[in-house]
Amino acid sequence: MKQITLIVMAAFALALTPVASAANDTKSITIQVSIAAEASIVLPGTTSLTAGATAFSDFTGSTTFTYKVRTSKTGGSGAVTFQIAEFSPSGGPRIAGGPAADNLKYSSSTTGVGSAQSTAQSVNSTTTNYTVLSFAADAKSSGSGDTATVNWTLPNDPQYSTGNYSATATFTISAL
Amino acid sequence: MKKYLLVLLAIALFTTAAFAQQKTGTTTISLTVGPEAWISVPSSTPLLNAGSDFTVDYVGTTAIAYKVRTTTSGSITFKAAEFDVTGGPKIASPVAGDELKYTSVVGGTSVGTGVTTAANVTSTSTDYPVVTFGANASSKKAGDGTTVNWTLPNDPQYKTGAYSSIVTFTISAT
């Protein structure tokens, strides 16, 4: 009788062994990110224009800046533009109202994304947004940013009084 | 109670993709305008004698173009080297009355003051003034002009021949 009882208990214990201990389960998560149009720009604090060695040769200088941009894949666009305030003090070069022959001129180039202004443009207004670079849809800078240069030319008019002159140019980068 | 929990992690970065992003920066464009000067002169100035009986001097003009911008002052001057062949006119130590003479006339809208009274040129080391500029003098963008009028007496003692003297003009601005 004792032997029969042991056999029955052993059989019961085997029946309770959890079958699930050898099974696997897999679940997934979804990571979502929305990549938007973005833009950033870094400019030097000053841009010096200097005259050439020849008397009354033009003042020239360049502004090299870095930028990052991402425009929308569909229907996107963007630009780098600048507005420039009037030169100070008076008596020297002028942005607005000066002789056309004395206009500040600029052109631009880039080693990165975007279309530059390869043809010199006159700057004769303090309220106009002058285009430096333009971006099409799905424009993307390199990870470290792209580099562009604005080349400035200012005629050296003998009529300018001697002295130091400066004008502040505000650059704006936009991306849509 | 469930033994296994289902965890759904959804990371959603909802940026405003539909709006334009814009950033700005500034750079100050600066320059220093200093005194400058430029001059252009013809390579030669012939002195001609319209007569044949010694009653008419040799005369000629040198038209000069220049640009100048001063802070304090400036000038155009010249030095004349000796005539290249002896026996004719002389710059230094000429016979009295045979001195080369000059005046200068500044163009009507040009900046500067000329030499209106005829001055003798009797040295090869002297800087002779042609035009003087005051403080804050500035030429037109297209440039200004002056004319130097030369007069050389026609001395019968001069041997016949061709004579030339190199005149060097200097414009300065401070």
Short mmCIF file of C-alpha atoms in Angstrom, two decimals:
data_model
loop_
_atom_site.label_atom_id
_atom_site.label_comp_id
_atom_site.label_asym_id
_atom_site.label_seq_id
_atom_site.Cartn_x
_atom_site.Cartn_y
_atom_site.Cartn_z
CA MET A 1 0.00 0.00 0.00
CA LYS A 2 2.83 2.41 0.84
CA GLN A 3 4.46 1.84 -2.56
CA ILE A 4 1.26 2.62 -4.39
CA THR A 5 0.93 5.96 -2.57
CA LEU A 6 4.45 7.08 -3.57
CA ILE A 7 3.87 6.28 -7.21
CA VAL A 8 0.66 8.29 -7.27
CA MET A 9 2.37 11.36 -5.68
CA ALA A 10 5.26 11.22 -8.16
CA ALA A 11 2.88 11.16 -11.09
CA PHE A 12 1.04 14.17 -9.68
CA ALA A 13 4.23 16.16 -9.30
CA LEU A 14 5.20 15.62 -12.91
CA ALA A 15 1.78 16.85 -13.95
CA LEU A 16 2.44 20.21 -12.22
CA THR A 17 5.75 20.98 -13.98
CA PRO A 18 5.20 24.35 -15.81
CA VAL A 19 5.21 23.83 -19.52
CA ALA A 20 5.75 27.65 -20.13
CA SER A 21 9.32 27.76 -18.80
CA ALA A 22 10.70 26.85 -22.23
CA ALA A 23 8.68 29.36 -24.29
CA ASN A 24 9.75 32.78 -25.86
CA ASP A 25 7.86 36.02 -26.27
CA THR A 26 8.58 39.02 -28.56
CA LYS A 27 7.13 42.47 -28.40
CA SER A 28 8.04 45.60 -30.42
CA ILE A 29 8.04 49.29 -29.80
CA THR A 30 7.78 52.08 -32.34
CA ILE A 31 10.18 54.99 -32.18
CA GLN A 32 8.84 57.97 -34.00
CA VAL A 33 10.65 61.17 -34.89
CA SER A 34 9.55 64.10 -36.96
CA ILE A 35 12.42 65.78 -38.77
CA ALA A 36 11.59 69.39 -39.40
CA ALA A 37 13.07 72.21 -41.41
CA GLU A 38 15.84 73.90 -39.46
CA ALA A 39 18.55 76.47 -39.99
CA SER A 40 21.46 78.04 -38.18
CA ILE A 41 24.18 80.52 -39.11
CA VAL A 42 27.45 81.68 -37.56
CA LEU A 43 29.10 84.91 -38.69
CA PRO A 44 32.37 86.67 -37.85
CA GLY A 45 31.95 89.74 -35.68
CA THR A 46 33.69 92.02 -38.14
CA THR A 47 34.52 92.14 -41.82
CA SER A 48 37.33 94.47 -42.82
CA LEU A 49 37.46 96.09 -46.23
CA THR A 50 40.89 97.17 -47.37
CA ALA A 51 42.09 99.10 -50.39
CA GLY A 52 44.59 97.65 -52.81
CA ALA A 53 48.13 98.84 -53.29
CA THR A 54 47.22 101.04 -56.24
CA ALA A 55 45.95 104.51 -55.38
CA PHE A 56 42.17 104.71 -55.25
CA SER A 57 41.73 101.03 -55.94
CA ASP A 58 38.50 99.58 -54.58
CA PHE A 59 38.05 98.48 -50.98
CA THR A 60 37.48 94.75 -50.88
CA GLY A 61 36.84 92.16 -48.20
CA SER A 62 35.03 88.92 -47.57
CA THR A 63 32.72 87.48 -44.95
CA THR A 64 33.06 83.75 -44.50
CA PHE A 65 30.28 82.14 -42.52
CA THR A 66 29.09 78.67 -41.63
CA TYR A 67 25.53 77.49 -41.83
CA LYS A 68 23.38 74.47 -41.38
CA VAL A 69 20.12 74.07 -43.15
CA ARG A 70 17.46 71.47 -43.78
CA THR A 71 14.45 72.27 -45.91
CA SER A 72 11.27 70.29 -46.25
CA LYS A 73 11.46 67.38 -48.62
CA THR A 74 8.38 68.43 -50.48
CA GLY A 75 7.69 72.04 -51.27
CA GLY A 76 10.50 73.27 -49.06
CA SER A 77 12.79 76.20 -49.63
CA GLY A 78 15.12 78.52 -47.80
CA ALA A 79 17.60 81.32 -48.12
CA VAL A 80 20.40 83.29 -46.57
CA THR A 81 19.77 87.01 -46.91
CA PHE A 82 21.18 90.16 -45.40
CA GLN A 83 20.10 93.66 -44.62
CA ILE A 84 22.68 96.33 -44.08
CA ALA A 85 22.43 99.51 -42.07
CA GLU A 86 23.85 102.82 -43.23
CA PHE A 87 27.56 103.51 -42.88
CA SER A 88 28.58 105.58 -39.93
CA PRO A 89 29.77 108.29 -39.65
CA SER A 90 28.67 110.39 -42.61
CA GLY A 91 31.14 111.83 -45.08
CA GLY A 92 32.28 108.49 -46.43
CA PRO A 93 30.69 105.61 -48.29
CA ARG A 94 26.93 105.30 -48.28
CA ILE A 95 24.54 102.42 -48.68
CA ALA A 96 21.52 104.45 -49.72
CA GLY A 97 21.39 107.65 -51.73
CA GLY A 98 24.95 107.67 -52.98
CA PRO A 99 26.08 107.81 -56.60
CA ALA A 100 25.36 104.56 -58.40
CA ALA A 101 29.02 104.27 -59.30
CA ASP A 102 29.86 104.19 -55.61
CA ASN A 103 27.46 101.38 -54.68
CA LEU A 104 28.70 98.63 -52.41
CA LYS A 105 28.65 95.39 -54.37
CA TYR A 106 28.62 91.77 -53.30
CA SER A 107 28.76 88.30 -54.71
CA SER A 108 28.71 84.97 -52.91
CA SER A 109 30.01 81.45 -53.22
CA THR A 110 29.52 78.27 -51.27
CA THR A 111 31.25 74.95 -50.96
CA GLY A 112 28.08 73.44 -49.58
CA VAL A 113 24.42 73.23 -50.33
CA GLY A 114 22.58 76.08 -51.99
CA SER A 115 22.82 78.39 -54.96
CA ALA A 116 25.05 81.44 -54.59
CA GLN A 117 25.15 84.87 -56.24
CA SER A 118 27.95 84.55 -58.71
CA THR A 119 27.22 87.89 -60.38
CA ALA A 120 28.02 91.06 -58.43
CA GLN A 121 24.94 92.76 -57.05
CA SER A 122 24.64 96.40 -56.01
CA VAL A 123 23.60 97.24 -52.47
CA ASN A 124 21.79 100.55 -52.39
CA SER A 125 19.07 100.16 -49.78
CA THR A 126 19.02 99.69 -46.04
CA THR A 127 15.62 97.98 -46.11
CA THR A 128 16.09 95.40 -48.84
CA ASN A 129 16.80 91.76 -48.10
CA TYR A 130 19.67 90.85 -50.39
CA THR A 131 19.93 87.18 -51.27
CA VAL A 132 23.21 85.44 -50.57
CA LEU A 133 22.17 81.80 -50.92
CA SER A 134 18.94 80.12 -51.90
CA PHE A 135 17.89 76.61 -51.03
CA ALA A 136 15.52 74.29 -52.86
CA ALA A 137 13.36 71.56 -51.37
CA ASP A 138 15.17 68.79 -49.53
CA ALA A 139 18.34 70.84 -49.12
CA LYS A 140 20.63 69.44 -46.45
CA SER A 141 23.90 70.72 -45.08
CA SER A 142 26.73 68.47 -44.06
CA GLY A 143 26.77 67.39 -40.46
CA SER A 144 29.48 69.84 -39.53
CA GLY A 145 27.84 72.62 -41.46
CA ASP A 146 28.60 74.24 -44.78
CA THR A 147 30.75 77.26 -45.53
CA ALA A 148 29.95 80.21 -47.74
CA THR A 149 31.70 83.47 -48.51
CA VAL A 150 30.36 86.89 -49.36
CA ASN A 151 32.81 89.03 -51.31
CA TRP A 152 32.40 92.77 -50.92
CA THR A 153 33.63 95.54 -53.19
CA LEU A 154 33.35 99.22 -52.39
CA PRO A 155 34.58 101.82 -54.88
CA ASN A 156 37.23 104.16 -53.49
CA ASP A 157 35.82 107.59 -54.25
CA PRO A 158 38.24 110.48 -53.62
CA GLN A 159 35.23 112.36 -52.31
CA TYR A 160 35.16 110.20 -49.18
CA SER A 161 36.55 112.07 -46.23
CA THR A 162 39.38 110.29 -44.49
CA GLY A 163 38.37 108.32 -41.42
CA ASN A 164 36.96 105.03 -40.17
CA TYR A 165 33.56 103.86 -41.34
CA SER A 166 31.40 100.89 -40.46
CA ALA A 167 28.02 99.40 -41.32
CA THR A 168 26.27 96.49 -39.65
CA ALA A 169 25.01 93.71 -41.89
CA THR A 170 22.39 91.40 -40.42
CA PHE A 171 22.25 87.98 -42.01
CA THR A 172 19.17 85.79 -41.80
CA ILE A 173 18.95 82.14 -42.70
CA SER A 174 15.51 80.61 -43.15
CA ALA A 175 14.21 77.17 -43.95
CA LEU A 176 10.72 76.00 -44.71
CA MET B 1 -2.59 39.62 -12.94
CA LYS B 2 -0.68 39.11 -16.05
CA LYS B 3 2.73 37.54 -15.73
CA TYR B 4 4.09 39.27 -18.80
CA LEU B 5 3.68 42.97 -19.26
CA LEU B 6 3.52 44.48 -22.65
CA VAL B 7 5.41 47.70 -22.83
CA LEU B 8 4.92 49.92 -25.82
CA LEU B 9 7.33 52.81 -25.90
CA ALA B 10 6.56 55.40 -28.47
CA ILE B 11 8.90 58.30 -28.72
CA ALA B 12 7.33 60.96 -30.80
CA LEU B 13 9.05 64.21 -31.44
CA PHE B 14 6.41 66.42 -32.83
CA THR B 15 8.21 69.45 -34.08
CA THR B 16 6.48 72.16 -35.99
CA ALA B 17 7.54 70.95 -39.34
CA ALA B 18 5.11 73.16 -41.15
CA PHE B 19 6.63 76.42 -39.88
CA ALA B 20 9.67 78.22 -41.25
CA GLN B 21 12.78 78.19 -39.14
CA GLN B 22 14.80 81.37 -39.06
CA LYS B 23 18.04 82.48 -37.42
CA THR B 24 20.04 85.68 -37.67
CA GLY B 25 23.56 86.92 -37.07
CA THR B 26 25.42 90.15 -37.66
CA THR B 27 28.81 91.23 -38.97
CA THR B 28 30.14 94.76 -38.89
CA ILE B 29 31.67 95.84 -42.16
CA SER B 30 34.42 98.34 -41.45
CA LEU B 31 36.99 100.23 -43.46
CA THR B 32 39.50 103.00 -43.01
CA VAL B 33 39.63 105.71 -45.63
CA GLY B 34 43.06 107.28 -45.65
CA PRO B 35 44.87 109.99 -47.60
CA GLU B 36 45.57 108.88 -51.14
CA ALA B 37 46.98 110.41 -54.29
CA TRP B 38 47.29 109.43 -57.92
CA ILE B 39 48.74 111.26 -60.91
CA SER B 40 48.97 110.74 -64.64
CA VAL B 41 51.24 112.74 -66.92
CA PRO B 42 52.01 112.52 -70.64
CA SER B 43 55.28 110.92 -71.60
CA SER B 44 56.50 113.96 -73.47
CA THR B 45 55.85 117.66 -73.70
CA PRO B 46 57.21 119.38 -76.78
CA LEU B 47 58.19 123.04 -76.53
CA LEU B 48 57.59 124.76 -79.82
CA ASN B 49 58.65 128.05 -81.30
CA ALA B 50 56.12 129.59 -83.65
CA GLY B 51 58.47 132.26 -84.93
CA SER B 52 61.73 132.49 -86.78
CA ASP B 53 63.27 135.72 -85.61
CA PHE B 54 63.95 135.10 -81.92
CA THR B 55 60.96 137.20 -80.88
CA VAL B 56 58.93 134.20 -79.75
CA ASP B 57 59.82 131.91 -76.86
CA TYR B 58 59.55 128.16 -76.90
CA VAL B 59 56.29 127.26 -75.21
CA GLY B 60 54.40 124.12 -74.35
CA THR B 61 51.88 122.69 -71.92
CA THR B 62 51.72 119.58 -69.83
CA ALA B 63 48.21 118.42 -68.98
CA ILE B 64 48.13 116.47 -65.70
CA ALA B 65 45.30 114.33 -64.35
CA TYR B 66 45.19 113.59 -60.65
CA LYS B 67 43.12 112.32 -57.77
CA VAL B 68 43.76 113.32 -54.24
CA ARG B 69 42.25 112.92 -50.79
CA THR B 70 43.90 114.66 -47.87
CA THR B 71 43.48 114.84 -44.15
CA THR B 72 45.85 117.74 -43.56
CA SER B 73 47.54 118.80 -46.81
CA GLY B 74 49.09 117.72 -50.09
CA SER B 75 50.81 118.93 -53.20
CA ILE B 76 51.97 118.25 -56.73
CA THR B 77 55.61 119.14 -57.31
CA PHE B 78 58.20 118.49 -59.97
CA LYS B 79 61.93 118.20 -60.35
CA ALA B 80 63.59 118.89 -63.67
CA ALA B 81 66.78 117.12 -64.69
CA GLU B 82 69.38 118.95 -66.71
CA PHE B 83 68.93 119.11 -70.46
CA ASP B 84 70.61 116.13 -71.98
CA VAL B 85 72.81 117.88 -74.51
CA THR B 86 75.10 120.76 -73.75
CA GLY B 87 75.23 123.84 -75.85
CA GLY B 88 71.53 124.56 -75.55
CA PRO B 89 69.18 125.60 -72.78
CA LYS B 90 70.12 124.83 -69.20
CA ILE B 91 68.12 124.17 -66.07
CA ALA B 92 70.85 124.95 -63.54
CA SER B 93 72.86 128.13 -63.75
CA PRO B 94 71.42 129.44 -66.97
CA VAL B 95 72.37 132.78 -68.42
CA ALA B 96 70.23 135.43 -66.78
CA GLY B 97 67.06 135.81 -68.76
CA ASP B 98 67.23 132.28 -70.20
CA GLU B 99 65.52 130.56 -67.29
CA LEU B 100 62.86 127.99 -67.98
CA LYS B 101 59.60 129.34 -66.50
CA TYR B 102 56.32 127.77 -65.62
CA THR B 103 52.87 128.51 -64.32
CA SER B 104 50.06 126.11 -63.50
CA VAL B 105 46.32 126.39 -63.92
CA VAL B 106 43.97 124.17 -61.97
CA GLY B 107 40.84 123.12 -63.83
CA GLY B 108 37.66 125.00 -63.00
CA THR B 109 36.06 122.32 -60.82
CA SER B 110 39.30 120.74 -59.71
CA VAL B 111 40.63 120.85 -56.21
CA GLY B 112 43.86 122.63 -55.36
CA THR B 113 45.64 125.91 -55.89
CA GLY B 114 47.96 126.48 -58.84
CA VAL B 115 50.97 128.72 -59.41
CA THR B 116 49.64 131.80 -61.17
CA THR B 117 52.82 133.84 -61.23
CA ALA B 118 55.55 132.59 -63.51
CA ALA B 119 58.34 130.94 -61.55
CA ASN B 120 61.89 130.25 -62.71
CA VAL B 121 63.24 126.73 -62.80
CA THR B 122 66.92 127.07 -62.01
CA SER B 123 67.78 123.95 -60.05
CA THR B 124 67.76 120.26 -60.73
CA SER B 125 67.34 119.42 -57.05
CA THR B 126 64.48 121.67 -56.10
CA ASP B 127 60.92 120.47 -55.79
CA TYR B 128 58.88 123.10 -57.58
CA PRO B 129 55.23 123.36 -56.53
CA VAL B 130 52.56 122.94 -59.15
CA VAL B 131 49.38 122.51 -57.08
CA THR B 132 48.88 122.70 -53.33
CA PHE B 133 46.06 121.07 -51.42
CA GLY B 134 44.59 122.07 -48.09
CA ALA B 135 43.04 119.92 -45.39
CA ASN B 136 40.20 117.58 -46.41
CA ALA B 137 40.81 118.15 -50.10
CA SER B 138 39.12 115.59 -52.33
CA SER B 139 39.04 115.19 -56.07
CA LYS B 140 36.07 114.24 -58.13
CA LYS B 141 35.64 110.52 -58.63
CA ALA B 142 36.59 110.94 -62.29
CA GLY B 143 39.67 112.87 -61.29
CA ASP B 144 40.85 116.47 -61.52
CA GLY B 145 43.22 118.24 -63.85
CA THR B 146 45.84 120.93 -64.04
CA THR B 147 47.96 122.33 -66.82
CA VAL B 148 51.59 123.38 -66.53
CA ASN B 149 52.56 126.07 -69.00
CA TRP B 150 56.24 126.16 -69.89
CA THR B 151 58.17 129.03 -71.37
CA LEU B 152 61.79 128.81 -72.49
CA PRO B 153 63.47 131.92 -73.88
CA ASN B 154 64.86 131.54 -77.40
CA ASP B 155 68.49 132.52 -76.99
CA PRO B 156 70.49 132.80 -80.26
CA GLN B 157 73.39 131.33 -78.29
CA TYR B 158 71.73 127.94 -78.26
CA LYS B 159 73.29 125.58 -80.71
CA THR B 160 70.87 124.03 -83.11
CA GLY B 161 69.76 120.55 -82.19
CA ALA B 162 67.27 118.60 -80.12
CA TYR B 163 67.31 118.94 -76.35
CA SER B 164 65.28 117.24 -73.70
CA SER B 165 64.94 117.34 -69.94
CA ILE B 166 63.15 114.75 -67.83
CA VAL B 167 60.66 116.32 -65.45
CA THR B 168 59.42 114.13 -62.62
CA PHE B 169 56.10 115.00 -61.03
CA THR B 170 55.15 113.86 -57.55
CA ILE B 171 51.76 114.06 -55.91
CA SER B 172 51.49 113.63 -52.19
CA ALA B 173 48.74 113.64 -49.62
CA THR B 174 48.80 113.50 -45.84
#
